[in-house]
Amino acid sequence: MAESNIGNIEFQSLLYDFYGALLSDSQNEVMALYHEDNLSLSEIAAELGMSRQAVHYTLKKAEHALGEYEEKLGLVAGYHRDRKLAERARTLIQSSIPESDEDGSVKTELLSIIARLSE
């Protein structure tokens, strides 16, 4: 159970990275404190002068909005898909292009391009 919670928190953080700018100022502030500064709900409440329940509600509302953005835009899914494709291309290049293609520059350049695309 804790493992799925960690996965969910990481997923919410990724959603926030992609779509955080679309949230309201209040939602953005709560998400930043929770996901970037790793503050607890009680710490956020004290920091913002809100009740813990209000922080919880704002966080859940923001997470719901992020989920809706992902459903409509699919940027995180595309990011994961592209990273898998880049890894597959990297594997194919490493296994099929010999190190000694003249000076190894083709293989090096292809791997460099894939690395930049994967960032």
CSV table of N, CA, C and O in Angstrom, one decimal:
chain,number,residue,atom,x,y,z
A,1,MET,N,0.8,-1.2,0.0
A,1,MET,CA,0.0,0.0,0.0
A,1,MET,C,0.9,1.3,0.0
A,1,MET,O,0.6,2.2,-0.7
A,2,ALA,N,1.9,1.3,0.8
A,2,ALA,CA,2.8,2.5,0.9
A,2,ALA,C,3.5,2.7,-0.5
A,2,ALA,O,3.7,3.8,-0.9
A,3,GLU,N,3.8,1.6,-1.2
A,3,GLU,CA,4.4,1.7,-2.4
A,3,GLU,C,3.5,2.4,-3.5
A,3,GLU,O,4.0,3.2,-4.2
A,4,SER,N,2.2,2.0,-3.5
A,4,SER,CA,1.3,2.7,-4.4
A,4,SER,C,1.2,4.1,-4.0
A,4,SER,O,1.0,5.0,-4.9
A,5,ASN,N,1.2,4.5,-2.7
A,5,ASN,CA,1.1,5.9,-2.3
A,5,ASN,C,2.3,6.7,-2.8
A,5,ASN,O,2.2,7.8,-3.3
A,6,ILE,N,3.5,6.1,-2.8
A,6,ILE,CA,4.7,6.7,-3.3
A,6,ILE,C,4.6,6.9,-4.8
A,6,ILE,O,4.9,8.0,-5.3
A,7,GLY,N,4.1,5.9,-5.5
A,7,GLY,CA,3.9,6.0,-6.9
A,7,GLY,C,2.9,7.1,-7.2
A,7,GLY,O,3.1,7.9,-8.2
A,8,ASN,N,1.8,7.2,-6.5
A,8,ASN,CA,0.8,8.2,-6.7
A,8,ASN,C,1.4,9.6,-6.4
A,8,ASN,O,1.2,10.6,-7.2
A,9,ILE,N,2.2,9.8,-5.4
A,9,ILE,CA,2.8,11.1,-5.1
A,9,ILE,C,3.8,11.5,-6.2
A,9,ILE,O,3.8,12.6,-6.7
A,10,GLU,N,4.6,10.5,-6.7
A,10,GLU,CA,5.5,10.8,-7.8
A,10,GLU,C,4.7,11.2,-9.1
A,10,GLU,O,5.1,12.1,-9.8
A,11,PHE,N,3.6,10.5,-9.3
A,11,PHE,CA,2.8,10.8,-10.5
A,11,PHE,C,2.2,12.2,-10.4
A,11,PHE,O,2.2,12.9,-11.3
A,12,GLN,N,1.7,12.5,-9.2
A,12,GLN,CA,1.1,13.9,-9.0
A,12,GLN,C,2.2,14.9,-9.1
A,12,GLN,O,1.9,16.0,-9.7
A,13,SER,N,3.4,14.7,-8.7
A,13,SER,CA,4.5,15.6,-8.9
A,13,SER,C,4.8,15.8,-10.3
A,13,SER,O,5.0,16.9,-10.8
A,14,LEU,N,4.7,14.7,-11.1
A,14,LEU,CA,5.0,14.8,-12.5
A,14,LEU,C,3.9,15.6,-13.2
A,14,LEU,O,4.1,16.5,-14.1
A,15,LEU,N,2.6,15.3,-12.8
A,15,LEU,CA,1.5,16.1,-13.4
A,15,LEU,C,1.7,17.6,-13.0
A,15,LEU,O,1.5,18.5,-13.9
A,16,TYR,N,2.1,17.9,-11.8
A,16,TYR,CA,2.3,19.3,-11.4
A,16,TYR,C,3.4,19.9,-12.2
A,16,TYR,O,3.3,21.1,-12.6
A,17,ASP,N,4.5,19.1,-12.5
A,17,ASP,CA,5.6,19.7,-13.4
A,17,ASP,C,5.1,20.1,-14.7
A,17,ASP,O,5.5,21.1,-15.3
A,18,PHE,N,4.2,19.3,-15.3
A,18,PHE,CA,3.7,19.6,-16.6
A,18,PHE,C,2.6,20.6,-16.7
A,18,PHE,O,2.5,21.4,-17.6
A,19,TYR,N,1.7,20.6,-15.7
A,19,TYR,CA,0.5,21.4,-15.7
A,19,TYR,C,0.3,22.4,-14.6
A,19,TYR,O,-0.7,23.1,-14.5
A,20,GLY,N,1.3,22.5,-13.7
A,20,GLY,CA,1.2,23.4,-12.6
A,20,GLY,C,0.8,24.8,-12.9
A,20,GLY,O,0.1,25.5,-12.2
A,21,ALA,N,1.3,25.3,-14.0
A,21,ALA,CA,1.0,26.7,-14.4
A,21,ALA,C,-0.4,27.0,-14.7
A,21,ALA,O,-0.9,28.1,-14.7
A,22,LEU,N,-1.2,25.9,-14.9
A,22,LEU,CA,-2.6,26.0,-15.2
A,22,LEU,C,-3.5,26.1,-14.0
A,22,LEU,O,-4.7,26.4,-14.1
A,23,LEU,N,-2.9,25.9,-12.8
A,23,LEU,CA,-3.7,25.9,-11.6
A,23,LEU,C,-3.9,27.3,-11.1
A,23,LEU,O,-3.1,28.2,-11.5
A,24,SER,N,-4.9,27.5,-10.2
A,24,SER,CA,-5.1,28.8,-9.6
A,24,SER,C,-3.8,29.1,-8.7
A,24,SER,O,-3.1,28.2,-8.3
A,25,ASP,N,-3.7,30.4,-8.3
A,25,ASP,CA,-2.5,30.7,-7.5
A,25,ASP,C,-2.5,30.0,-6.2
A,25,ASP,O,-1.5,29.5,-5.7
A,26,SER,N,-3.7,29.8,-5.6
A,26,SER,CA,-3.8,29.1,-4.3
A,26,SER,C,-3.5,27.6,-4.4
A,26,SER,O,-2.7,27.1,-3.6
A,27,GLN,N,-4.0,27.0,-5.5
A,27,GLN,CA,-3.7,25.6,-5.7
A,27,GLN,C,-2.2,25.4,-6.0
A,27,GLN,O,-1.6,24.5,-5.5
A,28,ASN,N,-1.7,26.3,-6.8
A,28,ASN,CA,-0.3,26.2,-7.2
A,28,ASN,C,0.6,26.4,-6.0
A,28,ASN,O,1.6,25.6,-5.8
A,29,GLU,N,0.3,27.3,-5.1
A,29,GLU,CA,1.1,27.5,-3.8
A,29,GLU,C,1.0,26.2,-3.0
A,29,GLU,O,2.1,25.8,-2.5
A,30,VAL,N,-0.1,25.6,-2.8
A,30,VAL,CA,-0.3,24.4,-1.9
A,30,VAL,C,0.5,23.3,-2.6
A,30,VAL,O,1.2,22.6,-1.9
A,31,MET,N,0.3,23.1,-3.9
A,31,MET,CA,1.0,22.0,-4.6
A,31,MET,C,2.5,22.2,-4.5
A,31,MET,O,3.3,21.2,-4.3
A,32,ALA,N,3.0,23.4,-4.6
A,32,ALA,CA,4.5,23.7,-4.6
A,32,ALA,C,5.0,23.3,-3.2
A,32,ALA,O,6.0,22.7,-3.0
A,33,LEU,N,4.3,23.8,-2.2
A,33,LEU,CA,4.7,23.5,-0.8
A,33,LEU,C,4.7,22.0,-0.5
A,33,LEU,O,5.6,21.4,0.2
A,34,TYR,N,3.7,21.3,-1.0
A,34,TYR,CA,3.6,19.9,-0.8
A,34,TYR,C,4.5,19.0,-1.6
A,34,TYR,O,5.2,18.2,-1.0
A,35,HIS,N,4.6,19.3,-2.9
A,35,HIS,CA,5.4,18.5,-3.7
A,35,HIS,C,6.9,18.9,-3.9
A,35,HIS,O,7.8,18.1,-4.1
A,36,GLU,N,7.2,20.2,-3.8
A,36,GLU,CA,8.5,20.7,-4.0
A,36,GLU,C,9.2,20.8,-2.7
A,36,GLU,O,10.4,20.5,-2.6
A,37,ASP,N,8.5,21.4,-1.7
A,37,ASP,CA,9.1,21.6,-0.4
A,37,ASP,C,8.9,20.5,0.6
A,37,ASP,O,9.4,20.5,1.7
A,38,ASN,N,8.1,19.5,0.2
A,38,ASN,CA,7.8,18.3,1.0
A,38,ASN,C,7.2,18.7,2.4
A,38,ASN,O,7.6,18.0,3.4
A,39,LEU,N,6.4,19.7,2.5
A,39,LEU,CA,5.8,20.0,3.7
A,39,LEU,C,4.5,19.2,3.9
A,39,LEU,O,3.9,18.8,3.0
A,40,SER,N,4.2,18.9,5.2
A,40,SER,CA,3.0,18.2,5.5
A,40,SER,C,1.8,19.1,5.4
A,40,SER,O,2.0,20.3,5.3
A,41,LEU,N,0.6,18.5,5.4
A,41,LEU,CA,-0.6,19.4,5.4
A,41,LEU,C,-0.7,20.3,6.5
A,41,LEU,O,-1.0,21.5,6.4
A,42,SER,N,-0.3,19.9,7.7
A,42,SER,CA,-0.3,20.8,8.9
A,42,SER,C,0.7,21.9,8.7
A,42,SER,O,0.5,23.0,9.1
A,43,GLU,N,1.9,21.6,8.2
A,43,GLU,CA,2.9,22.6,8.0
A,43,GLU,C,2.5,23.6,7.0
A,43,GLU,O,2.7,24.8,7.1
A,44,ILE,N,1.8,23.2,5.9
A,44,ILE,CA,1.3,24.1,4.9
A,44,ILE,C,0.2,25.0,5.5
A,44,ILE,O,0.2,26.2,5.3
A,45,ALA,N,-0.6,24.4,6.3
A,45,ALA,CA,-1.7,25.1,6.9
A,45,ALA,C,-1.1,26.3,7.8
A,45,ALA,O,-1.6,27.4,7.7
A,46,ALA,N,-0.1,25.9,8.6
A,46,ALA,CA,0.5,26.9,9.4
A,46,ALA,C,1.2,28.0,8.6
A,46,ALA,O,1.1,29.2,8.9
A,47,GLU,N,1.9,27.6,7.5
A,47,GLU,CA,2.6,28.5,6.6
A,47,GLU,C,1.6,29.5,6.0
A,47,GLU,O,1.9,30.7,5.8
A,48,LEU,N,0.4,29.0,5.5
A,48,LEU,CA,-0.5,29.8,4.8
A,48,LEU,C,-1.6,30.4,5.6
A,48,LEU,O,-2.5,31.2,5.1
A,49,GLY,N,-1.7,30.1,6.9
A,49,GLY,CA,-2.7,30.6,7.8
A,49,GLY,C,-4.1,30.0,7.4
A,49,GLY,O,-5.1,30.7,7.5
A,50,MET,N,-4.1,28.7,7.0
A,50,MET,CA,-5.3,28.0,6.6
A,50,MET,C,-5.5,26.9,7.6
A,50,MET,O,-4.6,26.5,8.3
A,51,SER,N,-6.7,26.3,7.6
A,51,SER,CA,-7.0,25.1,8.3
A,51,SER,C,-6.3,23.9,7.6
A,51,SER,O,-6.2,24.0,6.4
A,52,ARG,N,-6.0,22.9,8.3
A,52,ARG,CA,-5.5,21.7,7.7
A,52,ARG,C,-6.5,21.1,6.7
A,52,ARG,O,-6.2,20.7,5.6
A,53,GLN,N,-7.8,21.2,7.0
A,53,GLN,CA,-8.8,20.7,6.1
A,53,GLN,C,-8.9,21.5,4.8
A,53,GLN,O,-9.1,21.0,3.8
A,54,ALA,N,-8.7,22.8,4.9
A,54,ALA,CA,-8.7,23.7,3.7
A,54,ALA,C,-7.5,23.4,2.8
A,54,ALA,O,-7.7,23.3,1.6
A,55,VAL,N,-6.4,23.1,3.4
A,55,VAL,CA,-5.2,22.7,2.7
A,55,VAL,C,-5.5,21.4,2.0
A,55,VAL,O,-5.2,21.2,0.8
A,56,HIS,N,-6.1,20.4,2.7
A,56,HIS,CA,-6.4,19.1,2.1
A,56,HIS,C,-7.4,19.3,0.9
A,56,HIS,O,-7.2,18.7,-0.1
A,57,TYR,N,-8.4,20.1,1.1
A,57,TYR,CA,-9.4,20.3,0.1
A,57,TYR,C,-8.7,20.9,-1.2
A,57,TYR,O,-9.0,20.5,-2.3
A,58,THR,N,-7.9,21.9,-1.0
A,58,THR,CA,-7.2,22.6,-2.1
A,58,THR,C,-6.3,21.7,-2.8
A,58,THR,O,-6.2,21.6,-4.0
A,59,LEU,N,-5.6,20.8,-2.0
A,59,LEU,CA,-4.6,19.9,-2.6
A,59,LEU,C,-5.4,18.8,-3.5
A,59,LEU,O,-5.0,18.6,-4.6
A,60,LYS,N,-6.5,18.3,-3.0
A,60,LYS,CA,-7.3,17.3,-3.7
A,60,LYS,C,-7.9,18.0,-4.9
A,60,LYS,O,-8.0,17.3,-6.0
A,61,LYS,N,-8.4,19.2,-4.8
A,61,LYS,CA,-9.0,19.9,-5.9
A,61,LYS,C,-8.0,20.1,-7.0
A,61,LYS,O,-8.2,19.9,-8.2
A,62,ALA,N,-6.8,20.5,-6.6
A,62,ALA,CA,-5.7,20.7,-7.6
A,62,ALA,C,-5.3,19.4,-8.3
A,62,ALA,O,-5.1,19.3,-9.5
A,63,GLU,N,-5.2,18.3,-7.5
A,63,GLU,CA,-4.8,17.0,-8.0
A,63,GLU,C,-5.9,16.6,-9.0
A,63,GLU,O,-5.6,16.0,-10.1
A,64,HIS,N,-7.1,16.8,-8.7
A,64,HIS,CA,-8.2,16.5,-9.6
A,64,HIS,C,-8.1,17.3,-10.9
A,64,HIS,O,-8.3,16.7,-12.0
A,65,ALA,N,-7.8,18.5,-10.8
A,65,ALA,CA,-7.7,19.4,-12.0
A,65,ALA,C,-6.5,18.9,-12.9
A,65,ALA,O,-6.6,18.8,-14.1
A,66,LEU,N,-5.4,18.5,-12.2
A,66,LEU,CA,-4.2,18.0,-12.9
A,66,LEU,C,-4.6,16.7,-13.7
A,66,LEU,O,-4.1,16.5,-14.8
A,67,GLY,N,-5.3,15.9,-13.0
A,67,GLY,CA,-5.8,14.6,-13.7
A,67,GLY,C,-6.6,14.9,-14.9
A,67,GLY,O,-6.5,14.2,-15.9
A,68,GLU,N,-7.5,15.9,-14.8
A,68,GLU,CA,-8.3,16.3,-16.0
A,68,GLU,C,-7.5,16.8,-17.1
A,68,GLU,O,-7.8,16.5,-18.3
A,69,TYR,N,-6.5,17.6,-16.8
A,69,TYR,CA,-5.6,18.2,-17.8
A,69,TYR,C,-4.9,17.0,-18.5
A,69,TYR,O,-4.8,17.0,-19.8
A,70,GLU,N,-4.5,16.1,-17.8
A,70,GLU,CA,-3.8,14.9,-18.4
A,70,GLU,C,-4.7,14.1,-19.2
A,70,GLU,O,-4.3,13.7,-20.3
A,71,GLU,N,-5.9,13.9,-18.8
A,71,GLU,CA,-6.9,13.2,-19.6
A,71,GLU,C,-7.1,13.9,-21.0
A,71,GLU,O,-7.2,13.2,-22.0
A,72,LYS,N,-7.2,15.2,-20.9
A,72,LYS,CA,-7.4,15.9,-22.2
A,72,LYS,C,-6.2,16.1,-23.0
A,72,LYS,O,-6.3,16.1,-24.3
A,73,LEU,N,-5.1,16.4,-22.4
A,73,LEU,CA,-3.9,16.7,-23.2
A,73,LEU,C,-2.9,15.6,-23.3
A,73,LEU,O,-2.1,15.5,-24.3
A,74,GLY,N,-2.8,14.7,-22.4
A,74,GLY,CA,-1.9,13.5,-22.5
A,74,GLY,C,-0.4,13.8,-22.5
A,74,GLY,O,0.3,12.9,-23.1
A,75,LEU,N,0.0,14.9,-22.0
A,75,LEU,CA,1.4,15.2,-22.1
A,75,LEU,C,2.3,14.2,-21.3
A,75,LEU,O,3.4,13.8,-21.7
A,76,VAL,N,1.9,13.8,-20.1
A,76,VAL,CA,2.6,12.9,-19.3
A,76,VAL,C,2.7,11.5,-20.0
A,76,VAL,O,3.8,10.9,-20.0
A,77,ALA,N,1.6,11.1,-20.5
A,77,ALA,CA,1.6,9.8,-21.2
A,77,ALA,C,2.5,9.8,-22.4
A,77,ALA,O,3.3,8.9,-22.7
A,78,GLY,N,2.5,10.9,-23.1
A,78,GLY,CA,3.4,11.1,-24.3
A,78,GLY,C,4.8,11.2,-23.8
A,78,GLY,O,5.7,10.6,-24.5
A,79,TYR,N,5.1,11.8,-22.7
A,79,TYR,CA,6.5,11.8,-22.2
A,79,TYR,C,7.0,10.4,-21.9
A,79,TYR,O,8.1,10.1,-22.2
A,80,HIS,N,6.1,9.6,-21.2
A,80,HIS,CA,6.5,8.2,-20.9
A,80,HIS,C,6.7,7.4,-22.2
A,80,HIS,O,7.7,6.7,-22.3
A,81,ARG,N,5.8,7.6,-23.1
A,81,ARG,CA,5.9,6.9,-24.4
A,81,ARG,C,7.2,7.2,-25.1
A,81,ARG,O,8.0,6.4,-25.6
A,82,ASP,N,7.5,8.5,-25.2
A,82,ASP,CA,8.7,9.0,-25.9
A,82,ASP,C,10.0,8.5,-25.2
A,82,ASP,O,11.0,8.2,-25.8
A,83,ARG,N,10.0,8.5,-23.9
A,83,ARG,CA,11.2,7.9,-23.1
A,83,ARG,C,11.4,6.5,-23.4
A,83,ARG,O,12.5,6.0,-23.6
A,84,LYS,N,10.3,5.7,-23.5
A,84,LYS,CA,10.4,4.3,-23.8
A,84,LYS,C,11.0,4.1,-25.2
A,84,LYS,O,11.8,3.2,-25.5
A,85,LEU,N,10.5,4.9,-26.2
A,85,LEU,CA,11.0,4.8,-27.6
A,85,LEU,C,12.4,5.2,-27.6
A,85,LEU,O,13.2,4.6,-28.4
A,86,ALA,N,12.8,6.2,-26.9
A,86,ALA,CA,14.2,6.7,-26.9
A,86,ALA,C,15.1,5.6,-26.3
A,86,ALA,O,16.2,5.3,-26.9
A,87,GLU,N,14.6,4.9,-25.3
A,87,GLU,CA,15.4,3.8,-24.7
A,87,GLU,C,15.6,2.7,-25.7
A,87,GLU,O,16.6,2.1,-25.8
A,88,ARG,N,14.5,2.4,-26.4
A,88,ARG,CA,14.5,1.3,-27.4
A,88,ARG,C,15.5,1.7,-28.5
A,88,ARG,O,16.3,0.8,-29.0
A,89,ALA,N,15.4,2.9,-29.0
A,89,ALA,CA,16.4,3.4,-30.0
A,89,ALA,C,17.8,3.3,-29.6
A,89,ALA,O,18.7,2.9,-30.3
A,90,ARG,N,18.0,3.7,-28.3
A,90,ARG,CA,19.4,3.7,-27.7
A,90,ARG,C,19.9,2.2,-27.7
A,90,ARG,O,21.1,2.0,-28.1
A,91,THR,N,19.1,1.3,-27.3
A,91,THR,CA,19.5,-0.1,-27.2
A,91,THR,C,19.8,-0.6,-28.6
A,91,THR,O,20.8,-1.3,-28.8
A,92,LEU,N,18.9,-0.3,-29.6
A,92,LEU,CA,19.2,-0.8,-31.0
A,92,LEU,C,20.5,-0.2,-31.5
A,92,LEU,O,21.2,-0.9,-32.2
A,93,ILE,N,20.7,1.1,-31.3
A,93,ILE,CA,22.0,1.7,-31.8
A,93,ILE,C,23.2,1.0,-31.1
A,93,ILE,O,24.2,0.7,-31.8
A,94,GLN,N,23.1,0.9,-29.8
A,94,GLN,CA,24.3,0.3,-29.1
A,94,GLN,C,24.5,-1.2,-29.6
A,94,GLN,O,25.7,-1.6,-29.6
A,95,SER,N,23.5,-1.9,-29.9
A,95,SER,CA,23.7,-3.3,-30.3
A,95,SER,C,24.0,-3.5,-31.8
A,95,SER,O,24.5,-4.5,-32.2
A,96,SER,N,23.6,-2.5,-32.6
A,96,SER,CA,23.7,-2.7,-34.1
A,96,SER,C,24.8,-1.9,-34.8
A,96,SER,O,25.2,-2.3,-35.9
A,97,ILE,N,25.2,-0.8,-34.2
A,97,ILE,CA,26.2,0.0,-34.9
A,97,ILE,C,27.6,-0.3,-34.2
A,97,ILE,O,27.7,-0.1,-33.0
A,98,PRO,N,28.5,-0.8,-34.9
A,98,PRO,CA,29.8,-1.1,-34.3
A,98,PRO,C,30.5,0.2,-33.8
A,98,PRO,O,30.3,1.3,-34.3
A,99,GLU,N,31.3,0.0,-32.7
A,99,GLU,CA,32.1,1.1,-32.2
A,99,GLU,C,33.0,1.7,-33.2
A,99,GLU,O,33.3,2.9,-33.2
A,100,SER,N,33.4,0.9,-34.2
A,100,SER,CA,34.5,1.3,-35.1
A,100,SER,C,33.9,1.7,-36.5
A,100,SER,O,34.4,1.3,-37.5
A,101,ASP,N,32.7,2.4,-36.5
A,101,ASP,CA,32.3,3.0,-37.8
A,101,ASP,C,33.1,4.2,-38.1
A,101,ASP,O,32.8,5.3,-37.6
A,102,GLU,N,34.1,4.0,-38.8
A,102,GLU,CA,35.2,5.0,-39.1
A,102,GLU,C,35.8,5.5,-37.7
A,102,GLU,O,36.7,4.9,-37.2
A,103,ASP,N,35.2,6.5,-37.1
A,103,ASP,CA,35.8,7.0,-35.9
A,103,ASP,C,34.7,6.9,-34.7
A,103,ASP,O,34.9,7.5,-33.7
A,104,GLY,N,33.6,6.2,-34.9
A,104,GLY,CA,32.6,6.0,-33.9
A,104,GLY,C,31.7,7.2,-33.8
A,104,GLY,O,30.9,7.3,-32.9
A,105,SER,N,31.8,8.2,-34.8
A,105,SER,CA,31.1,9.4,-34.7
A,105,SER,C,29.6,9.3,-34.9
A,105,SER,O,28.8,10.0,-34.3
A,106,VAL,N,29.2,8.4,-35.8
A,106,VAL,CA,27.8,8.2,-36.1
A,106,VAL,C,27.0,7.7,-34.9
A,106,VAL,O,26.0,8.3,-34.5
A,107,LYS,N,27.6,6.7,-34.3
A,107,LYS,CA,27.0,6.1,-33.1
A,107,LYS,C,26.9,7.2,-32.0
A,107,LYS,O,25.9,7.3,-31.3
A,108,THR,N,28.0,7.8,-31.8
A,108,THR,CA,28.1,8.9,-30.7
A,108,THR,C,27.1,10.0,-31.0
A,108,THR,O,26.4,10.4,-30.0
A,109,GLU,N,27.0,10.4,-32.2
A,109,GLU,CA,26.0,11.5,-32.5
A,109,GLU,C,24.6,11.0,-32.3
A,109,GLU,O,23.8,11.8,-31.8
A,110,LEU,N,24.3,9.8,-32.8
A,110,LEU,CA,22.9,9.3,-32.6
A,110,LEU,C,22.6,9.2,-31.1
A,110,LEU,O,21.5,9.6,-30.7
A,111,LEU,N,23.5,8.7,-30.3
A,111,LEU,CA,23.2,8.5,-28.9
A,111,LEU,C,23.1,9.9,-28.2
A,111,LEU,O,22.3,10.1,-27.3
A,112,SER,N,23.8,10.9,-28.7
A,112,SER,CA,23.7,12.2,-28.1
A,112,SER,C,22.4,12.9,-28.5
A,112,SER,O,21.8,13.5,-27.6
A,113,ILE,N,21.9,12.7,-29.7
A,113,ILE,CA,20.6,13.2,-30.1
A,113,ILE,C,19.5,12.6,-29.2
A,113,ILE,O,18.6,13.3,-28.7
A,114,ILE,N,19.6,11.3,-29.0
A,114,ILE,CA,18.6,10.6,-28.2
A,114,ILE,C,18.6,11.1,-26.8
A,114,ILE,O,17.6,11.3,-26.2
A,115,ALA,N,19.8,11.3,-26.3
A,115,ALA,CA,19.9,11.8,-24.9
A,115,ALA,C,19.2,13.2,-24.8
A,115,ALA,O,18.5,13.5,-23.8
A,116,ARG,N,19.5,14.1,-25.8
A,116,ARG,CA,18.8,15.4,-25.7
A,116,ARG,C,17.3,15.3,-25.9
A,116,ARG,O,16.6,16.1,-25.2
A,117,LEU,N,16.8,14.4,-26.7
A,117,LEU,CA,15.4,14.2,-26.9
A,117,LEU,C,14.8,13.7,-25.6
A,117,LEU,O,13.6,13.9,-25.4
A,118,SER,N,15.5,12.9,-24.8
A,118,SER,CA,15.0,12.3,-23.6
A,118,SER,C,15.0,13.2,-22.4
A,118,SER,O,14.4,12.8,-21.4
A,119,GLU,N,15.6,14.3,-22.5
A,119,GLU,CA,15.6,15.2,-21.3
A,119,GLU,C,14.3,15.8,-21.0
A,119,GLU,O,13.4,16.0,-21.7
